[in-house]
Amino acid sequence: MSDFDLLIKNAKVATASDFYQTDIAVKDGVISQIGIIDCNAKKIIDAEENIVTPGGVDGHCHLDQPTDDNSVFADDFESGSKSAAFGGTTTIIPFALQPKGGSIKVAIDEYHKKAEGKSFVDYAFHMIITDPCEEILKNELPDLIKNGYSHFKIYMTYEALKLNDMEILKVLSFARDNGAMTMVHAENDDCITLLTKLLLESGKIGPKYHAVSRPIIMEDEATYSAISMSELIDVPILIVHVSSERAMTQIQNAQSKGLNIYAETCPQYLFLTANDLDSEDFEGAKYICSPPPRTPKDQEKIWLGIKTGVFQVFSSDHAPFKFQGNQGKQIQGSETKFCNVPNGVPGIETRMPLLMSKGVLEERIDIQKFVSITSTNPAKIYGLYPRKGTIAPGSDADIVIWNTNNKFKLSNSMLHHNVDYTPYEGIELNAWPLTVISRGQLIVENGNLIANKNQGIFLKSDLPEPAKTLDKNNLLNRLEKNTFKK
Ligand code: URP
Ligand code: ZN
Ligand code: ZN
């Protein structure tokens, strides 16, 4: 009889704190022993001293999400999760979207139907709150939070999604009372609307003007505004997809004052710039996302922010729209105005290999940082740790064995998403997941998919934060004391 279901020998295991050679034994989908292990197992894999990391946790990706302009997200749970698996991500957290004026509970039920039996990897849900009315805050969200949906995103921009400051304050107060985590998309919508109007009036309609219409100043301003509201309510927030040095500096200043501000950045802010949007033809639309990619100097600073700990999370913000056809980037043909091009870039499969190659192997960051921002921290911040996000006894056996010895040029034909391009076409990489394991099951072996599409299960999220009821007297006394300082 075998002692274990799976034994991985000769692994160079990286966690958020360590990097060491060991064997890993798995039983019933869970890591049961780590050390030099000489026992039987139903299956033995020799990792041949390759790097072994926890499976990635992609804390920000969009799959099969409803839109309001007839565009269609190119990936559903099947293609999106398959692509994630090939890229070494074993947990995804996409978004259940509350339609304005609608129920979040219904949105979640519908999103479950889209996911069930169709995911190759495990999944939790974020919620997107577009209408934080009494009914939602009092009668829907408290139960949802108790039932495993403990994090949500709010938007300061996009007509169909944005909240005003009063609504943001209500959501932040609710998050504090209930121990939830609020993710904030920080861009000033009125300024974007004004600049868009001015650009269109001047006949500036091409893809590159997307970047002009959403300048760094307005990301900076909105980031500071979000931080200020979080400071007032005294509740942690996470600023998503930070693109610029200026926004990052706001976050760094807040963190150095002791405020609990978390931050996420994404591959597009390390590997693309606004110049990618500036093409003669419509090709630039492939790189339209919000906030837009910035300058080479911003890229450098974002790398530094990862290294120095300003960013806790590195997500894909996979928002897949096809380039060809009329449901994606060319929704109104090849002359689609920049402001009507669906926002987002694909990247669920390339997130981890890009950072392993360009970050770890080119020595911009160490392997522990890689693990912490691609896996451990998102698992912690979204209430999935220690089940997810580490290689330790008792954790789910979500494991990636890497091949870091093979230099190649990335091409979209290698990828498994349902998108007809990758923004990173031609980039030279030397890391790719060889074998990917989810709860002890091999899902990718030597580069081949061997899982069923019902492998993935829904994960209930614990509370990310302790619930702290907003004490109104305390808040008012604190403000009064600060106002009349001697
Ligand atoms: O352009 C982007 N990032 N699209 C996806 C939606 C969002 O705001 O994250
Ligand atoms: Zn966003
Ligand atoms: Zn997003």
Short mmCIF file of C-alpha atoms and ligand atoms in Angstrom, two decimals:
data_model
loop_
_atom_site.label_atom_id
_atom_site.label_comp_id
_atom_site.label_asym_id
_atom_site.label_seq_id
_atom_site.Cartn_x
_atom_site.Cartn_y
_atom_site.Cartn_z
CA MET A 1 0.00 0.00 0.00
CA SER A 2 1.22 3.49 -0.80
CA ASP A 3 1.84 5.95 1.99
CA PHE A 4 1.10 8.95 -0.22
CA ASP A 5 -0.81 9.79 -3.38
CA LEU A 6 2.01 11.85 -4.79
CA LEU A 7 5.67 12.36 -3.97
CA ILE A 8 7.70 15.13 -5.55
CA LYS A 9 11.43 14.45 -5.15
CA ASN A 10 14.33 16.88 -5.49
CA ALA A 11 12.31 20.09 -5.52
CA LYS A 12 13.90 23.49 -5.03
CA VAL A 13 10.94 24.86 -3.12
CA ALA A 14 10.32 28.58 -2.90
CA THR A 15 7.87 30.09 -0.44
CA ALA A 16 7.36 33.71 0.58
CA SER A 17 10.13 33.26 3.16
CA ASP A 18 12.40 30.37 2.09
CA PHE A 19 14.16 28.69 -0.80
CA TYR A 20 15.44 25.18 -0.11
CA GLN A 21 15.78 21.69 -1.55
CA THR A 22 13.31 19.12 -0.31
CA ASP A 23 10.76 16.43 -1.16
CA ILE A 24 7.00 17.04 -0.91
CA ALA A 25 4.47 14.33 -0.05
CA VAL A 26 0.78 14.73 -0.84
CA LYS A 27 -2.22 12.79 0.44
CA ASP A 28 -5.91 13.48 -0.21
CA GLY A 29 -5.12 16.68 -2.10
CA VAL A 30 -3.20 18.22 0.78
CA ILE A 31 0.52 18.55 1.47
CA SER A 32 1.21 16.08 4.23
CA GLN A 33 5.00 16.09 4.65
CA ILE A 34 8.00 18.15 3.62
CA GLY A 35 11.58 16.91 4.07
CA ILE A 36 13.71 14.03 2.81
CA ILE A 37 11.03 11.39 2.27
CA ASP A 38 11.73 7.76 1.37
CA CYS A 39 8.25 6.29 1.26
CA ASN A 40 5.94 4.77 -1.32
CA ALA A 41 3.59 6.91 -3.33
CA LYS A 42 1.07 6.16 -6.07
CA LYS A 43 2.92 8.62 -8.26
CA ILE A 44 6.46 9.91 -7.96
CA ILE A 45 7.73 12.94 -9.85
CA ASP A 46 11.41 13.82 -9.95
CA ALA A 47 11.54 17.64 -10.03
CA GLU A 48 15.23 17.36 -10.98
CA GLU A 49 16.17 20.34 -8.83
CA ASN A 50 13.91 22.66 -10.78
CA ILE A 51 12.29 25.60 -9.01
CA VAL A 52 8.99 24.63 -7.37
CA THR A 53 6.54 27.31 -6.23
CA PRO A 54 3.03 27.38 -4.81
CA GLY A 55 0.36 27.58 -7.52
CA GLY A 56 -0.40 31.16 -8.43
CA VAL A 57 -3.37 33.04 -7.02
CA ASP A 58 -4.58 35.54 -9.61
CA GLY A 59 -6.42 38.07 -7.47
CA HIS A 60 -7.83 40.09 -10.38
CA CYS A 61 -9.14 38.66 -13.63
CA HIS A 62 -12.34 39.11 -15.64
CA LEU A 63 -14.10 36.09 -17.14
CA ASP A 64 -17.52 35.94 -18.81
CA GLN A 65 -18.47 39.30 -17.30
CA PRO A 66 -21.54 41.14 -18.58
CA THR A 67 -20.85 44.35 -20.54
CA ASP A 68 -23.04 47.33 -21.40
CA ASP A 69 -21.80 47.95 -24.97
CA ASN A 70 -22.36 44.56 -26.68
CA SER A 71 -18.68 43.71 -26.39
CA VAL A 72 -17.96 40.17 -25.22
CA PHE A 73 -15.23 39.00 -22.86
CA ALA A 74 -13.42 36.46 -25.00
CA ASP A 75 -12.75 34.04 -22.15
CA ASP A 76 -15.31 32.17 -20.12
CA PHE A 77 -14.42 29.99 -17.15
CA GLU A 78 -13.36 27.13 -19.41
CA SER A 79 -10.88 28.91 -21.65
CA GLY A 80 -9.81 31.40 -18.97
CA SER A 81 -9.10 28.74 -16.35
CA LYS A 82 -7.33 26.52 -18.87
CA SER A 83 -5.09 29.44 -19.79
CA ALA A 84 -4.50 30.16 -16.09
CA ALA A 85 -3.50 26.52 -15.47
CA PHE A 86 -0.94 26.52 -18.28
CA GLY A 87 0.57 29.68 -16.81
CA GLY A 88 0.94 28.20 -13.33
CA THR A 89 -2.11 29.78 -11.71
CA THR A 90 -4.21 27.35 -9.68
CA THR A 91 -6.62 29.82 -8.06
CA ILE A 92 -8.46 32.59 -9.88
CA ILE A 93 -10.64 35.36 -8.44
CA PRO A 94 -12.87 36.90 -11.13
CA PHE A 95 -15.75 39.31 -10.52
CA ALA A 96 -19.49 38.86 -10.01
CA LEU A 97 -20.91 42.19 -11.18
CA GLN A 98 -23.90 43.85 -9.53
CA PRO A 99 -25.90 45.52 -12.31
CA LYS A 100 -26.80 49.11 -11.30
CA GLY A 101 -29.97 48.89 -9.25
CA GLY A 102 -29.82 45.08 -9.24
CA SER A 103 -29.17 42.39 -6.65
CA ILE A 104 -25.64 41.18 -5.89
CA LYS A 105 -27.00 37.91 -4.61
CA VAL A 106 -28.64 37.21 -7.97
CA ALA A 107 -25.42 38.25 -9.75
CA ILE A 108 -23.46 35.76 -7.65
CA ASP A 109 -25.95 32.94 -8.30
CA GLU A 110 -25.70 33.63 -12.03
CA TYR A 111 -21.94 33.75 -11.90
CA HIS A 112 -21.85 30.38 -10.14
CA LYS A 113 -23.82 28.92 -13.04
CA LYS A 114 -21.22 30.28 -15.44
CA ALA A 115 -18.38 28.71 -13.43
CA GLU A 116 -19.77 25.40 -12.29
CA GLY A 117 -18.25 22.38 -14.02
CA LYS A 118 -16.24 24.64 -16.30
CA SER A 119 -13.11 25.52 -14.37
CA PHE A 120 -9.81 23.69 -14.54
CA VAL A 121 -8.60 25.54 -11.43
CA ASP A 122 -10.16 26.57 -8.12
CA TYR A 123 -11.96 29.88 -7.91
CA ALA A 124 -13.32 32.41 -5.46
CA PHE A 125 -15.43 35.44 -6.41
CA HIS A 126 -14.92 39.14 -5.85
CA MET A 127 -18.06 41.22 -6.06
CA ILE A 128 -18.29 44.50 -7.98
CA ILE A 129 -20.55 46.89 -6.08
CA THR A 130 -22.19 49.44 -8.37
CA ASP A 131 -25.12 50.43 -6.17
CA PRO A 132 -24.52 50.38 -2.40
CA CYS A 133 -28.11 51.17 -1.42
CA GLU A 134 -29.69 50.30 1.98
CA GLU A 135 -31.15 47.05 0.67
CA ILE A 136 -27.74 45.82 -0.49
CA LEU A 137 -25.75 46.99 2.54
CA LYS A 138 -28.28 45.82 5.14
CA ASN A 139 -30.01 42.83 3.60
CA GLU A 140 -27.66 41.26 1.04
CA LEU A 141 -24.00 41.89 1.77
CA PRO A 142 -23.80 40.83 5.45
CA ASP A 143 -25.00 37.30 4.60
CA LEU A 144 -22.82 37.11 1.52
CA ILE A 145 -19.77 38.01 3.56
CA LYS A 146 -20.56 35.29 6.08
CA ASN A 147 -21.00 32.83 3.20
CA GLY A 148 -17.55 33.31 1.70
CA TYR A 149 -17.71 36.45 -0.45
CA SER A 150 -15.66 38.85 1.62
CA HIS A 151 -14.04 41.19 -0.90
CA PHE A 152 -15.36 43.59 -3.48
CA LYS A 153 -14.23 46.11 -6.01
CA ILE A 154 -15.56 49.62 -6.41
CA TYR A 155 -14.94 51.99 -9.30
CA MET A 156 -14.32 55.73 -9.36
CA THR A 157 -14.70 55.73 -13.16
CA TYR A 158 -16.81 54.15 -15.97
CA GLU A 159 -20.38 55.48 -16.27
CA ALA A 160 -22.01 52.11 -15.58
CA LEU A 161 -19.87 51.29 -12.55
CA LYS A 162 -18.68 54.43 -10.79
CA LEU A 163 -19.61 55.44 -7.25
CA ASN A 164 -19.66 58.99 -5.91
CA ASP A 165 -17.78 59.90 -2.73
CA MET A 166 -20.82 59.42 -0.47
CA GLU A 167 -21.32 55.93 -1.90
CA ILE A 168 -17.63 55.14 -1.47
CA LEU A 169 -17.81 56.23 2.17
CA LYS A 170 -20.82 53.97 2.72
CA VAL A 171 -18.99 51.01 1.21
CA LEU A 172 -15.84 51.68 3.27
CA SER A 173 -17.89 51.96 6.49
CA PHE A 174 -19.58 48.70 5.62
CA ALA A 175 -16.20 47.04 4.96
CA ARG A 176 -14.94 48.19 8.37
CA ASP A 177 -18.07 46.96 10.17
CA ASN A 178 -17.88 43.56 8.50
CA GLY A 179 -14.16 42.85 8.06
CA ALA A 180 -14.34 42.92 4.26
CA MET A 181 -11.65 44.08 1.82
CA THR A 182 -12.41 46.88 -0.64
CA MET A 183 -10.49 47.07 -3.90
CA VAL A 184 -10.54 50.51 -5.51
CA HIS A 185 -10.19 51.44 -9.19
CA ALA A 186 -8.77 54.94 -8.78
CA GLU A 187 -9.15 57.30 -11.75
CA ASN A 188 -11.02 60.63 -11.70
CA ASP A 189 -13.99 60.19 -13.98
CA ASP A 190 -15.02 63.82 -14.51
CA CYS A 191 -11.56 64.76 -15.73
CA ILE A 192 -11.50 61.76 -18.09
CA THR A 193 -14.93 62.80 -19.43
CA LEU A 194 -13.75 66.36 -20.00
CA LEU A 195 -10.50 65.32 -21.69
CA THR A 196 -12.33 62.79 -23.86
CA LYS A 197 -14.74 65.51 -25.01
CA LEU A 198 -11.85 67.86 -25.85
CA LEU A 199 -9.98 65.15 -27.76
CA LEU A 200 -13.04 64.14 -29.79
CA GLU A 201 -13.81 67.80 -30.59
CA SER A 202 -10.25 68.10 -31.93
CA GLY A 203 -10.67 65.02 -34.11
CA LYS A 204 -8.20 63.04 -32.02
CA ILE A 205 -9.89 59.67 -32.04
CA GLY A 206 -7.14 57.04 -32.55
CA PRO A 207 -6.16 54.44 -29.91
CA LYS A 208 -3.22 56.50 -28.61
CA TYR A 209 -5.59 59.18 -27.30
CA HIS A 210 -6.89 56.71 -24.74
CA ALA A 211 -3.62 57.30 -22.88
CA VAL A 212 -3.97 61.08 -23.24
CA SER A 213 -7.53 61.00 -21.90
CA ARG A 214 -6.53 59.17 -18.71
CA PRO A 215 -3.39 61.00 -17.57
CA ILE A 216 -1.21 60.15 -14.59
CA ILE A 217 -2.39 63.31 -12.76
CA MET A 218 -5.91 61.90 -12.53
CA GLU A 219 -4.77 58.50 -11.29
CA ASP A 220 -2.63 60.29 -8.71
CA GLU A 221 -5.54 62.49 -7.59
CA ALA A 222 -8.02 59.62 -7.34
CA THR A 223 -5.51 57.46 -5.48
CA TYR A 224 -5.00 60.20 -2.90
CA SER A 225 -8.76 60.67 -2.63
CA ALA A 226 -9.33 56.96 -2.03
CA ILE A 227 -6.53 56.87 0.56
CA SER A 228 -8.02 59.89 2.34
CA MET A 229 -11.45 58.28 2.56
CA SER A 230 -9.90 55.07 3.86
CA GLU A 231 -7.98 57.09 6.47
CA LEU A 232 -11.15 58.87 7.56
CA ILE A 233 -13.11 55.65 8.01
CA ASP A 234 -9.99 53.92 9.35
CA VAL A 235 -10.32 50.84 7.16
CA PRO A 236 -7.79 49.09 4.89
CA ILE A 237 -8.27 49.31 1.12
CA LEU A 238 -6.39 47.84 -1.82
CA ILE A 239 -5.70 50.10 -4.79
CA VAL A 240 -5.80 47.93 -7.90
CA HIS A 241 -3.79 48.14 -11.13
CA VAL A 242 -1.44 50.94 -10.11
CA SER A 243 0.33 52.16 -13.24
CA SER A 244 2.41 55.21 -12.37
CA GLU A 245 5.17 56.46 -10.12
CA ARG A 246 2.94 59.28 -8.86
CA ALA A 247 0.10 57.01 -7.75
CA MET A 248 2.65 54.64 -6.25
CA THR A 249 4.23 57.49 -4.29
CA GLN A 250 0.83 58.38 -2.78
CA ILE A 251 0.54 54.79 -1.60
CA GLN A 252 4.09 54.73 -0.29
CA ASN A 253 3.50 57.96 1.67
CA ALA A 254 0.31 56.55 3.15
CA GLN A 255 2.05 53.31 4.10
CA SER A 256 4.90 55.22 5.73
CA LYS A 257 2.31 57.09 7.84
CA GLY A 258 1.14 53.68 9.08
CA LEU A 259 -2.07 53.54 7.04
CA ASN A 260 -3.21 50.10 5.90
CA ILE A 261 -3.14 50.74 2.17
CA TYR A 262 -2.45 47.71 0.02
CA ALA A 263 -1.54 47.96 -3.64
CA GLU A 264 -1.64 45.82 -6.75
CA THR A 265 0.22 46.20 -10.01
CA CYS A 266 0.05 44.14 -13.19
CA PRO A 267 2.29 42.94 -16.06
CA GLN A 268 1.03 45.67 -18.41
CA TYR A 269 2.69 48.31 -16.21
CA LEU A 270 6.05 46.53 -16.31
CA PHE A 271 6.18 45.48 -19.95
CA LEU A 272 4.08 48.02 -21.93
CA THR A 273 4.23 51.79 -22.27
CA ALA A 274 1.88 54.40 -23.73
CA ASN A 275 4.02 54.26 -26.89
CA ASP A 276 2.54 50.83 -27.61
CA LEU A 277 -0.82 52.57 -28.16
CA ASP A 278 0.73 54.94 -30.67
CA SER A 279 0.54 53.11 -33.99
CA GLU A 280 -0.32 54.35 -37.48
CA ASP A 281 -3.07 51.77 -37.80
CA PHE A 282 -5.52 50.46 -35.23
CA GLU A 283 -2.99 48.01 -33.68
CA GLY A 284 -2.58 50.33 -30.68
CA ALA A 285 -6.07 49.30 -29.53
CA LYS A 286 -4.59 45.96 -28.47
CA TYR A 287 -2.93 47.77 -25.56
CA ILE A 288 -5.90 49.88 -24.41
CA CYS A 289 -6.54 49.25 -20.73
CA SER A 290 -7.26 51.46 -17.78
CA PRO A 291 -5.25 52.97 -16.30
CA PRO A 292 -3.17 53.01 -19.49
CA PRO A 293 0.45 51.87 -19.67
CA ARG A 294 2.75 54.82 -18.89
CA THR A 295 6.41 55.73 -19.49
CA PRO A 296 9.65 53.72 -19.25
CA LYS A 297 10.44 55.67 -16.05
CA ASP A 298 7.12 54.61 -14.53
CA GLN A 299 7.96 51.00 -15.42
CA GLU A 300 11.27 51.29 -13.60
CA LYS A 301 9.60 52.78 -10.52
CA ILE A 302 6.92 50.07 -10.48
CA TRP A 303 9.71 47.44 -10.48
CA LEU A 304 11.25 49.27 -7.54
CA GLY A 305 7.88 49.40 -5.78
CA ILE A 306 7.60 45.63 -6.12
CA LYS A 307 11.10 45.13 -4.78
CA THR A 308 10.67 47.47 -1.83
CA GLY A 309 7.25 46.18 -0.78
CA VAL A 310 4.93 49.01 -1.84
CA PHE A 311 3.00 46.40 -3.85
CA GLN A 312 1.65 43.33 -2.11
CA VAL A 313 -0.13 41.85 -5.11
CA PHE A 314 0.78 41.16 -8.74
CA SER A 315 -2.36 40.27 -10.71
CA SER A 316 -3.09 39.87 -14.39
CA ASP A 317 -6.21 42.08 -14.63
CA HIS A 318 -6.95 39.69 -17.50
CA ALA A 319 -9.69 41.52 -19.42
CA PRO A 320 -9.74 39.63 -22.72
CA PHE A 321 -11.21 41.17 -25.87
CA LYS A 322 -10.44 39.87 -29.34
CA PHE A 323 -8.71 42.23 -31.76
CA GLN A 324 -10.62 40.96 -34.82
CA GLY A 325 -14.40 40.87 -35.14
CA ASN A 326 -17.04 43.23 -33.85
CA GLN A 327 -17.33 42.03 -30.26
CA GLY A 328 -13.90 43.17 -29.14
CA LYS A 329 -11.46 45.97 -29.81
CA GLN A 330 -13.06 46.78 -33.20
CA ILE A 331 -16.59 46.97 -31.83
CA GLN A 332 -17.35 49.83 -34.21
CA GLY A 333 -14.94 48.75 -36.93
CA SER A 334 -11.33 49.71 -37.51
CA GLU A 335 -12.20 53.36 -36.92
CA THR A 336 -13.60 52.77 -33.44
CA LYS A 337 -12.93 55.88 -31.38
CA PHE A 338 -10.52 55.35 -28.48
CA CYS A 339 -13.29 56.01 -25.94
CA ASN A 340 -15.45 53.19 -27.36
CA VAL A 341 -12.74 50.52 -27.49
CA PRO A 342 -13.37 47.88 -24.79
CA ASN A 343 -10.79 48.30 -22.04
CA GLY A 344 -8.42 45.57 -21.02
CA VAL A 345 -5.59 43.28 -22.06
CA PRO A 346 -5.26 39.50 -21.80
CA GLY A 347 -2.58 38.09 -19.47
CA ILE A 348 -3.86 35.31 -17.21
CA GLU A 349 -1.37 32.79 -18.69
CA THR A 350 1.63 35.08 -19.03
CA ARG A 351 1.50 36.75 -15.57
CA MET A 352 3.69 34.25 -13.72
CA PRO A 353 6.14 33.34 -16.54
CA LEU A 354 6.79 37.03 -17.31
CA LEU A 355 7.59 37.80 -13.69
CA MET A 356 9.66 34.63 -13.21
CA SER A 357 11.70 35.38 -16.34
CA LYS A 358 12.10 39.13 -16.19
CA GLY A 359 11.89 39.50 -12.42
CA VAL A 360 13.53 36.50 -10.77
CA LEU A 361 15.86 35.14 -13.46
CA GLU A 362 17.03 38.61 -14.47
CA GLU A 363 17.55 39.38 -10.76
CA ARG A 364 15.19 42.33 -10.38
CA ILE A 365 13.44 40.57 -7.49
CA ASP A 366 14.16 37.47 -5.45
CA ILE A 367 12.15 34.27 -5.64
CA GLN A 368 10.53 34.84 -2.24
CA LYS A 369 9.15 38.17 -3.45
CA PHE A 370 7.86 36.40 -6.57
CA VAL A 371 5.97 33.88 -4.44
CA SER A 372 4.63 36.48 -2.04
CA ILE A 373 3.13 38.77 -4.69
CA THR A 374 1.86 36.11 -7.11
CA SER A 375 0.45 33.72 -4.53
CA THR A 376 0.88 34.15 -0.76
CA ASN A 377 -0.24 37.76 -0.36
CA PRO A 378 -3.34 37.57 -2.59
CA ALA A 379 -4.32 34.39 -0.70
CA LYS A 380 -3.93 36.26 2.60
CA ILE A 381 -5.60 39.49 1.54
CA TYR A 382 -8.62 37.66 0.05
CA GLY A 383 -9.12 35.21 2.93
CA LEU A 384 -7.80 32.03 1.30
CA TYR A 385 -4.60 31.51 3.31
CA PRO A 386 -3.13 29.07 4.41
CA ARG A 387 -5.29 26.75 2.33
CA LYS A 388 -3.90 28.54 -0.73
CA GLY A 389 -0.72 30.52 -1.28
CA THR A 390 2.03 28.40 0.22
CA ILE A 391 3.78 25.04 0.27
CA ALA A 392 3.35 23.81 3.82
CA PRO A 393 1.88 20.77 5.59
CA GLY A 394 -1.90 21.17 5.68
CA SER A 395 -2.12 23.47 2.67
CA ASP A 396 -3.76 22.38 -0.57
CA ALA A 397 -1.20 20.71 -2.84
CA ASP A 398 -1.25 23.47 -5.47
CA ILE A 399 2.25 23.27 -6.90
CA VAL A 400 4.16 24.44 -9.97
CA ILE A 401 7.37 22.83 -11.23
CA TRP A 402 9.15 25.31 -13.46
CA ASN A 403 11.37 24.87 -16.48
CA THR A 404 13.85 27.72 -16.38
CA ASN A 405 16.38 26.34 -18.86
CA ASN A 406 14.74 27.01 -22.17
CA LYS A 407 15.00 30.39 -23.89
CA PHE A 408 12.12 31.13 -26.29
CA LYS A 409 10.14 33.94 -27.87
CA LEU A 410 6.57 34.21 -26.62
CA SER A 411 3.94 33.91 -29.29
CA ASN A 412 0.16 33.94 -29.05
CA SER A 413 0.04 30.55 -30.77
CA MET A 414 1.51 29.03 -27.57
CA LEU A 415 -1.26 30.38 -25.36
CA HIS A 416 -4.61 28.87 -24.43
CA HIS A 417 -6.83 31.90 -23.94
CA ASN A 418 -9.53 32.64 -26.50
CA VAL A 419 -7.92 35.88 -27.64
CA ASP A 420 -6.31 36.44 -31.03
CA TYR A 421 -3.26 38.29 -29.70
CA THR A 422 -0.98 38.70 -26.74
CA PRO A 423 0.37 42.16 -25.89
CA TYR A 424 3.70 40.44 -25.17
CA GLU A 425 4.23 38.87 -28.61
CA GLY A 426 7.93 38.28 -29.30
CA ILE A 427 9.20 38.96 -25.79
CA GLU A 428 12.09 36.64 -24.89
CA LEU A 429 11.40 34.42 -21.87
CA ASN A 430 13.25 31.63 -20.16
CA ALA A 431 10.71 30.33 -17.67
CA TRP A 432 7.52 28.37 -18.20
CA PRO A 433 5.55 25.97 -15.96
CA LEU A 434 6.39 22.38 -16.81
CA THR A 435 4.01 20.64 -14.41
CA VAL A 436 1.07 22.19 -12.58
CA ILE A 437 -0.72 20.46 -9.73
CA SER A 438 -4.06 21.44 -8.21
CA ARG A 439 -5.09 19.83 -4.89
CA GLY A 440 -2.71 16.96 -5.63
CA GLN A 441 -4.05 16.31 -9.15
CA LEU A 442 -1.76 16.90 -12.09
CA ILE A 443 -3.53 19.35 -14.37
CA VAL A 444 -0.63 20.15 -16.68
CA GLU A 445 2.12 17.55 -17.13
CA ASN A 446 5.18 18.31 -19.23
CA GLY A 447 3.26 21.05 -20.98
CA ASN A 448 0.11 18.97 -21.69
CA LEU A 449 -3.33 19.54 -20.18
CA ILE A 450 -4.48 16.40 -18.40
CA ALA A 451 -7.28 17.73 -16.18
CA ASN A 452 -11.03 17.70 -16.60
CA LYS A 453 -12.86 20.98 -16.73
CA ASN A 454 -14.73 20.14 -13.54
CA GLN A 455 -11.47 19.93 -11.57
CA GLY A 456 -11.88 23.45 -10.13
CA ILE A 457 -14.04 24.04 -7.09
CA PHE A 458 -15.48 27.19 -5.51
CA LEU A 459 -13.52 28.47 -2.52
CA LYS A 460 -15.25 30.34 0.27
CA SER A 461 -13.17 33.27 1.45
CA ASP A 462 -12.63 33.91 5.15
CA LEU A 463 -12.81 37.44 6.51
CA PRO A 464 -9.67 39.29 5.39
CA GLU A 465 -9.82 41.72 8.33
CA PRO A 466 -11.21 41.78 11.87
CA ALA A 467 -14.67 43.40 11.84
CA LYS A 468 -14.57 46.74 13.69
CA THR A 469 -17.83 48.57 14.10
CA LEU A 470 -17.49 52.22 13.18
CA ASP A 471 -17.64 54.03 16.51
CA LYS A 472 -19.16 57.39 15.55
CA ASN A 473 -18.16 59.08 18.81
CA ASN A 474 -14.61 57.87 18.41
CA LEU A 475 -14.46 59.17 14.83
CA LEU A 476 -15.91 62.57 15.75
CA ASN A 477 -13.70 62.91 18.84
CA ARG A 478 -10.62 62.02 16.79
CA LEU A 479 -11.50 64.65 14.19
CA GLU A 480 -12.29 67.28 16.85
CA LYS A 481 -8.99 66.62 18.61
CA ASN A 482 -7.06 66.93 15.34
CA THR A 483 -8.95 70.08 14.37
CA PHE A 484 -8.14 72.04 17.50
CA LYS A 485 -4.57 70.90 18.11
CA LYS A 486 -2.65 73.23 20.39
O1 URP B 1 -8.82 48.13 -18.63
C1 URP B 1 -9.11 47.37 -17.74
N1 URP B 1 -8.36 47.25 -16.70
N2 URP B 1 -10.24 46.66 -17.85
C2 URP B 1 -10.75 45.78 -16.91
C3 URP B 1 -11.63 46.44 -15.93
C4 URP B 1 -10.88 47.05 -14.80
O2 URP B 1 -11.07 48.22 -14.56
O3 URP B 1 -10.12 46.38 -14.14
ZN ZN B 2 -10.29 48.45 -12.64
ZN ZN B 3 -9.84 44.61 -13.86
#
